[in-house]
Tab-separated table of C-alpha atoms in Angstrom:
chain	number	residue	atom	x	y	z
A	7	MET	CA	-188.318	4.326	149.383
A	8	THR	CA	-190.232	7.406	148.428
A	9	ASP	CA	-190.144	7.665	144.660
A	10	GLY	CA	-188.783	11.086	143.759
A	11	SER	CA	-189.014	10.656	139.974
A	12	THR	CA	-192.194	12.678	139.472
A	13	THR	CA	-191.000	15.561	141.599
A	14	ALA	CA	-187.551	15.457	140.030
A	15	ASP	CA	-188.962	15.610	136.507
A	16	MET	CA	-190.746	18.840	137.462
A	17	THR	CA	-187.758	20.537	139.044
A	18	VAL	CA	-184.549	19.177	137.522
A	19	PRO	CA	-183.294	20.235	134.080
A	20	GLU	CA	-183.761	17.501	131.498
A	21	GLU	CA	-180.052	16.945	130.970
A	22	GLU	CA	-179.622	16.143	134.694
A	23	ARG	CA	-182.661	13.942	135.252
A	24	ALA	CA	-181.173	10.542	134.475
A	25	ASP	CA	-178.446	10.928	137.078
A	26	THR	CA	-180.375	12.662	139.849
A	27	THR	CA	-183.402	10.347	139.731
A	28	LEU	CA	-181.092	7.297	139.750
A	29	VAL	CA	-183.324	5.554	137.214
A	30	ASP	CA	-180.468	3.372	136.031
A	31	ALA	CA	-179.363	2.269	139.488
A	32	ALA	CA	-179.948	-1.293	140.598
A	33	THR	CA	-180.889	-1.928	144.218
A	34	ALA	CA	-178.170	-2.967	146.665
A	35	LEU	CA	-180.350	-3.254	149.779
A	36	GLU	CA	-184.114	-3.378	150.146
A	37	LEU	CA	-185.546	-2.482	153.550
A	38	GLU	CA	-189.174	-3.310	154.313
A	39	ASP	CA	-190.967	-2.413	157.556
A	40	VAL	CA	-187.648	-2.457	159.432
A	41	GLY	CA	-187.812	-1.865	163.151
A	42	VAL	CA	-185.161	-2.038	165.859
A	43	SER	CA	-185.933	-2.226	169.559
A	44	PHE	CA	-183.883	-2.587	172.715
A	45	ARG	CA	-185.499	-4.423	175.634
A	46	GLY	CA	-188.875	-3.808	174.061
A	47	VAL	CA	-188.378	-0.070	173.491
A	48	ALA	CA	-188.505	0.922	169.811
A	49	ALA	CA	-185.528	2.914	168.507
A	50	VAL	CA	-186.428	2.627	164.816
A	51	ASP	CA	-189.862	1.788	163.433
A	52	ASP	CA	-191.451	1.013	160.081
A	53	VAL	CA	-188.610	1.967	157.713
A	54	THR	CA	-189.180	0.968	154.092
A	55	MET	CA	-186.692	2.147	151.483
A	56	SER	CA	-184.253	1.031	148.799
A	57	ILE	CA	-180.502	1.635	148.751
A	58	PRO	CA	-179.359	2.133	145.128
A	59	ALA	CA	-176.287	0.185	144.049
A	60	ASN	CA	-172.983	1.942	143.334
A	61	ARG	CA	-174.193	5.229	144.733
A	62	VAL	CA	-173.604	7.133	147.971
A	63	THR	CA	-176.708	7.185	150.180
A	64	ALA	CA	-176.676	9.586	153.129
A	65	LEU	CA	-178.820	8.959	156.196
A	66	ILE	CA	-179.607	12.348	157.712
A	67	GLY	CA	-181.651	13.577	160.640
A	68	PRO	CA	-181.230	14.995	164.154
A	69	SER	CA	-179.592	13.128	167.002
A	70	GLY	CA	-181.839	10.370	168.285
A	71	ALA	CA	-183.524	9.797	164.924
A	72	GLY	CA	-182.173	6.250	164.677
A	73	LYS	CA	-179.673	6.721	161.838
A	74	THR	CA	-176.807	4.756	163.370
A	75	THR	CA	-179.203	2.171	164.796
A	76	LEU	CA	-180.606	1.586	161.310
A	77	LEU	CA	-177.132	1.507	159.765
A	78	ARG	CA	-175.933	-1.121	162.239
A	79	ALA	CA	-178.986	-3.241	161.490
A	80	MET	CA	-177.831	-3.455	157.865
A	81	ASN	CA	-174.965	-5.761	158.771
A	82	ARG	CA	-176.357	-7.411	161.899
A	83	LEU	CA	-174.212	-5.555	164.409
A	84	HIS	CA	-177.101	-5.610	166.878
A	85	ASP	CA	-176.808	-9.391	167.161
A	86	ALA	CA	-174.332	-9.006	170.009
A	87	THR	CA	-176.464	-6.465	171.905
A	88	ARG	CA	-178.487	-8.035	174.680
A	89	GLY	CA	-182.189	-7.290	174.375
A	90	ALA	CA	-181.917	-6.012	170.784
A	91	LYS	CA	-184.477	-7.128	168.231
A	92	VAL	CA	-184.656	-6.353	164.503
A	93	THR	CA	-187.985	-6.864	162.737
A	94	GLY	CA	-189.089	-6.548	159.116
A	95	SER	CA	-186.688	-7.531	156.356
A	96	ILE	CA	-183.424	-6.271	154.921
A	97	ARG	CA	-182.662	-7.986	151.630
A	98	HIS	CA	-179.385	-8.201	149.756
A	99	ASP	CA	-179.170	-10.115	146.474
A	100	GLY	CA	-182.677	-11.372	147.152
A	101	ALA	CA	-181.785	-12.915	150.514
A	102	ASP	CA	-183.120	-11.668	153.856
A	103	LEU	CA	-180.151	-10.832	156.071
A	104	TYR	CA	-182.186	-11.938	159.094
A	105	GLY	CA	-183.775	-14.955	157.435
A	106	PRO	CA	-183.352	-18.573	158.545
A	107	GLY	CA	-179.869	-19.845	157.797
A	108	SER	CA	-178.379	-16.400	157.262
A	109	ASP	CA	-174.776	-16.336	158.522
A	110	PRO	CA	-173.935	-13.072	160.348
A	111	VAL	CA	-170.226	-13.489	159.598
A	112	LEU	CA	-170.922	-13.817	155.878
A	113	VAL	CA	-173.302	-10.848	156.044
A	114	ARG	CA	-170.536	-8.684	157.513
A	115	THR	CA	-168.184	-9.833	154.772
A	116	ARG	CA	-170.586	-8.732	152.048
A	117	ILE	CA	-171.638	-5.592	153.949
A	118	GLY	CA	-168.643	-3.916	155.604
A	119	MET	CA	-168.570	-1.212	158.263
A	120	VAL	CA	-166.364	1.803	158.981
A	121	PHE	CA	-166.928	3.404	162.362
A	122	GLN	CA	-166.958	6.948	163.666
A	123	ARG	CA	-163.409	6.785	164.991
A	124	PRO	CA	-160.572	4.836	163.366
A	125	ASN	CA	-160.417	1.413	165.015
A	126	VAL	CA	-157.124	0.018	163.733
A	127	PHE	CA	-155.740	-3.064	165.451
A	128	PRO	CA	-152.953	-1.440	167.491
A	129	THR	CA	-150.729	-4.507	167.811
A	130	MET	CA	-150.757	-5.163	164.048
A	131	SER	CA	-148.779	-3.618	161.233
A	132	ILE	CA	-150.363	-1.586	158.461
A	133	HIS	CA	-150.213	-4.617	156.167
A	134	GLU	CA	-151.661	-7.000	158.743
A	135	ASN	CA	-154.521	-4.618	159.480
A	136	VAL	CA	-155.533	-4.612	155.825
A	137	VAL	CA	-155.450	-8.387	155.391
A	138	SER	CA	-156.867	-9.331	158.801
A	139	GLY	CA	-160.305	-10.079	157.379
A	140	LEU	CA	-158.827	-12.305	154.696
A	141	ARG	CA	-156.771	-14.182	157.280
A	142	PHE	CA	-159.916	-14.639	159.356
A	143	ALA	CA	-161.533	-16.171	156.266
A	144	GLY	CA	-158.707	-18.708	156.073
A	145	ILE	CA	-156.585	-17.169	153.329
A	146	ARG	CA	-152.903	-17.734	154.035
A	147	LYS	CA	-151.126	-17.549	150.676
A	148	LYS	CA	-148.642	-14.688	150.897
A	149	ALA	CA	-148.958	-13.594	147.261
A	150	VAL	CA	-152.748	-13.386	147.523
A	151	LEU	CA	-152.585	-11.377	150.734
A	152	ASN	CA	-149.963	-8.998	149.337
A	153	GLU	CA	-151.963	-8.402	146.166
A	154	ALA	CA	-155.156	-7.812	148.141
A	155	ALA	CA	-153.401	-5.388	150.494
A	156	GLU	CA	-151.966	-3.349	147.647
A	157	SER	CA	-155.279	-3.264	145.780
A	158	ALA	CA	-157.216	-2.191	148.876
A	159	LEU	CA	-154.684	0.467	149.862
A	160	ILE	CA	-154.732	1.888	146.340
A	161	ALA	CA	-158.541	1.969	146.426
A	162	ALA	CA	-158.408	3.763	149.793
A	163	ALA	CA	-155.928	6.332	148.393
A	164	LEU	CA	-153.300	5.297	150.948
A	165	TRP	CA	-150.827	3.156	148.995
A	166	ASP	CA	-148.428	5.919	147.993
A	167	GLU	CA	-148.209	7.110	151.593
A	168	VAL	CA	-147.500	3.714	153.194
A	169	ARG	CA	-145.992	1.467	150.503
A	170	HIS	CA	-142.511	1.717	152.024
A	171	ARG	CA	-143.593	1.170	155.622
A	172	LEU	CA	-146.178	-1.593	155.471
A	173	ARG	CA	-144.555	-3.389	158.430
A	174	LYS	CA	-144.784	-0.332	160.671
A	175	PRO	CA	-147.501	-0.269	163.370
A	176	ALA	CA	-150.868	0.998	162.189
A	177	THR	CA	-150.804	3.424	165.106
A	178	SER	CA	-147.882	5.249	163.476
A	179	LEU	CA	-150.338	6.744	160.976
A	180	SER	CA	-152.220	10.017	161.403
A	181	GLY	CA	-155.921	9.982	162.271
A	182	GLY	CA	-156.988	10.539	158.680
A	183	GLN	CA	-154.615	7.851	157.452
A	184	GLN	CA	-155.902	5.439	160.073
A	185	GLN	CA	-159.460	6.017	158.884
A	186	ARG	CA	-158.415	5.318	155.305
A	187	LEU	CA	-156.647	2.197	156.584
A	188	CYS	CA	-159.944	1.085	158.109
A	189	ILE	CA	-161.591	1.671	154.736
A	190	ALA	CA	-158.846	-0.383	153.050
A	191	ARG	CA	-159.358	-3.176	155.591
A	192	ALA	CA	-163.069	-3.230	154.797
A	193	LEU	CA	-162.419	-3.169	151.035
A	194	ALA	CA	-159.877	-6.003	151.136
A	195	VAL	CA	-162.610	-8.639	151.482
A	196	GLU	CA	-164.386	-7.102	148.456
A	197	PRO	CA	-167.764	-6.237	150.008
A	198	ASP	CA	-170.780	-5.216	147.970
A	199	VAL	CA	-171.824	-2.507	150.428
A	200	LEU	CA	-169.774	-0.282	152.730
A	201	LEU	CA	-171.534	1.301	155.721
A	202	MET	CA	-169.901	4.402	157.214
A	203	ASP	CA	-170.987	5.885	160.539
A	204	GLU	CA	-169.912	9.551	160.586
A	205	PRO	CA	-166.464	8.573	159.275
A	206	THR	CA	-165.061	12.118	159.355
A	207	SER	CA	-166.454	13.352	162.665
A	208	SER	CA	-163.104	12.977	164.458
A	209	LEU	CA	-160.940	14.246	161.583
A	210	ASP	CA	-159.527	17.661	160.703
A	211	PRO	CA	-160.775	19.511	157.584
A	212	THR	CA	-157.926	18.288	155.371
A	213	ALA	CA	-158.479	14.633	156.273
A	214	THR	CA	-162.237	15.111	155.960
A	215	LYS	CA	-161.848	16.480	152.435
A	216	ARG	CA	-159.727	13.489	151.430
A	217	ILE	CA	-162.290	11.013	152.751
A	218	GLU	CA	-165.086	12.856	150.946
A	219	GLU	CA	-163.115	12.769	147.685
A	220	LEU	CA	-162.520	9.073	148.225
A	221	LEU	CA	-166.244	8.316	148.404
A	222	SER	CA	-166.805	9.457	144.837
A	223	GLU	CA	-163.861	7.327	143.723
A	224	LEU	CA	-165.186	4.196	145.419
A	225	VAL	CA	-168.758	4.054	144.115
A	226	ASP	CA	-167.736	2.223	140.960
A	227	ARG	CA	-166.467	-0.513	143.269
A	228	VAL	CA	-168.925	-0.539	146.174
A	229	THR	CA	-172.267	0.844	147.336
A	230	ILE	CA	-171.845	3.323	150.194
A	231	VAL	CA	-174.281	4.223	152.965
A	232	ILE	CA	-173.087	7.043	155.212
A	233	VAL	CA	-174.531	8.558	158.377
A	234	THR	CA	-173.714	12.239	158.733
A	235	HIS	CA	-174.976	15.164	160.815
A	236	ASN	CA	-173.244	17.611	158.490
A	237	MET	CA	-175.738	18.834	155.897
A	238	GLN	CA	-173.017	20.419	153.778
A	239	GLN	CA	-171.204	17.094	153.696
A	240	ALA	CA	-174.375	15.178	152.845
A	241	HIS	CA	-175.051	17.605	150.011
A	242	ARG	CA	-171.483	17.289	148.713
A	243	VAL	CA	-171.087	13.529	148.788
A	244	SER	CA	-174.483	11.867	148.378
A	245	ASP	CA	-176.393	10.779	145.297
A	246	HIS	CA	-179.340	9.599	147.350
A	247	CYS	CA	-180.606	10.746	150.721
A	248	ALA	CA	-182.931	9.488	153.445
A	249	PHE	CA	-184.265	11.744	156.205
A	250	LEU	CA	-185.195	10.139	159.532
A	251	LEU	CA	-186.952	11.833	162.413
A	252	GLY	CA	-187.763	10.695	165.933
A	253	GLY	CA	-191.417	10.609	166.954
A	254	GLU	CA	-193.037	11.406	170.278
A	255	ASP	CA	-192.491	7.786	171.296
A	256	GLY	CA	-188.753	8.161	170.648
A	257	ALA	CA	-188.665	5.836	167.652
A	258	GLY	CA	-186.980	7.059	164.480
A	259	ARG	CA	-189.021	6.854	161.312
A	260	LEU	CA	-188.322	7.582	157.671
A	261	VAL	CA	-189.855	10.880	156.556
A	262	GLU	CA	-188.769	10.654	152.936
A	263	ALA	CA	-186.005	9.348	150.700
A	264	GLY	CA	-184.971	10.087	147.159
A	265	PRO	CA	-182.313	11.661	144.945
A	266	ALA	CA	-180.146	14.029	146.968
A	267	LYS	CA	-180.890	16.920	144.621
A	268	VAL	CA	-184.605	16.526	145.270
A	269	ILE	CA	-184.224	16.119	149.044
A	270	PHE	CA	-182.091	19.258	149.322
A	271	GLU	CA	-183.821	21.443	146.741
A	272	ASP	CA	-187.451	20.331	146.499
A	273	PRO	CA	-188.421	17.840	149.230
A	274	SER	CA	-192.028	16.732	149.441
A	275	ASP	CA	-192.316	16.990	153.228
A	276	PRO	CA	-192.037	20.390	154.964
A	277	ARG	CA	-190.166	18.776	157.864
A	278	THR	CA	-187.417	17.759	155.452
A	279	ALA	CA	-187.293	21.260	153.988
A	280	ASP	CA	-186.945	22.739	157.483
A	281	TYR	CA	-184.200	20.321	158.465
A	282	VAL	CA	-181.978	20.695	155.413
A	283	ALA	CA	-182.402	24.486	155.597
A	284	GLY	CA	-181.343	24.555	159.252
A	285	ARG	CA	-184.753	25.642	160.504
A	286	PHE	CA	-185.496	22.416	162.345
A	287	GLY	CA	-186.556	22.691	165.980
């Protein structure tokens, strides 16, 4: 990760420095020389950065810059893609997610994913959607499942809206509610990191605002990494930001990363300044 502390000290008022430079944040994920290719063609190349714990990190950049590809590599979603190869290392709690003996199922438990469009299980109730991951892990005790469902729905700001209809189909919810249900489902297994791929792109402004508010409420509980094409959203929700850009060979590379305030107000690379100001291309 590009260290923004020197730049931040020059541009950020003293009373704001501790928060914006993230000096007190531990590291949730450490990426080193990460590359992703499909059938030998590089989609992401040479990405080295840190993801600070209990913060919102936004991955920004134009279409084709490799943001979603990189995000999916963080919980081994490319494993099922024929011809996909991930190189370098992605470390969580000191362990390489792609190292020998690493269990992809366990990785996806510790590092959850929320997709662009709500992907509720249509044949399941609201309650069963939330606890599906726990059932998959072998948990059957009703009291444990009920407690986990309530806790996750409260954390996803959905409990008050569904508490009296938990046995109703998940598809009976609105789009915004379904997306929060997907967040609750991911939270129910108590992950350390939650990856979110443009989670508001299919939602109306009211639902988008609620999801954005929810992110700031969740960071005490989980580290969040979000892909977004919306610069206003990235500015609103992120503590940390990473700008990726595709090269002439088509592979996305990291241009710079650092505190969001620095990336949006005083980036070190002119390409970043052009992009966040809407002058790119």
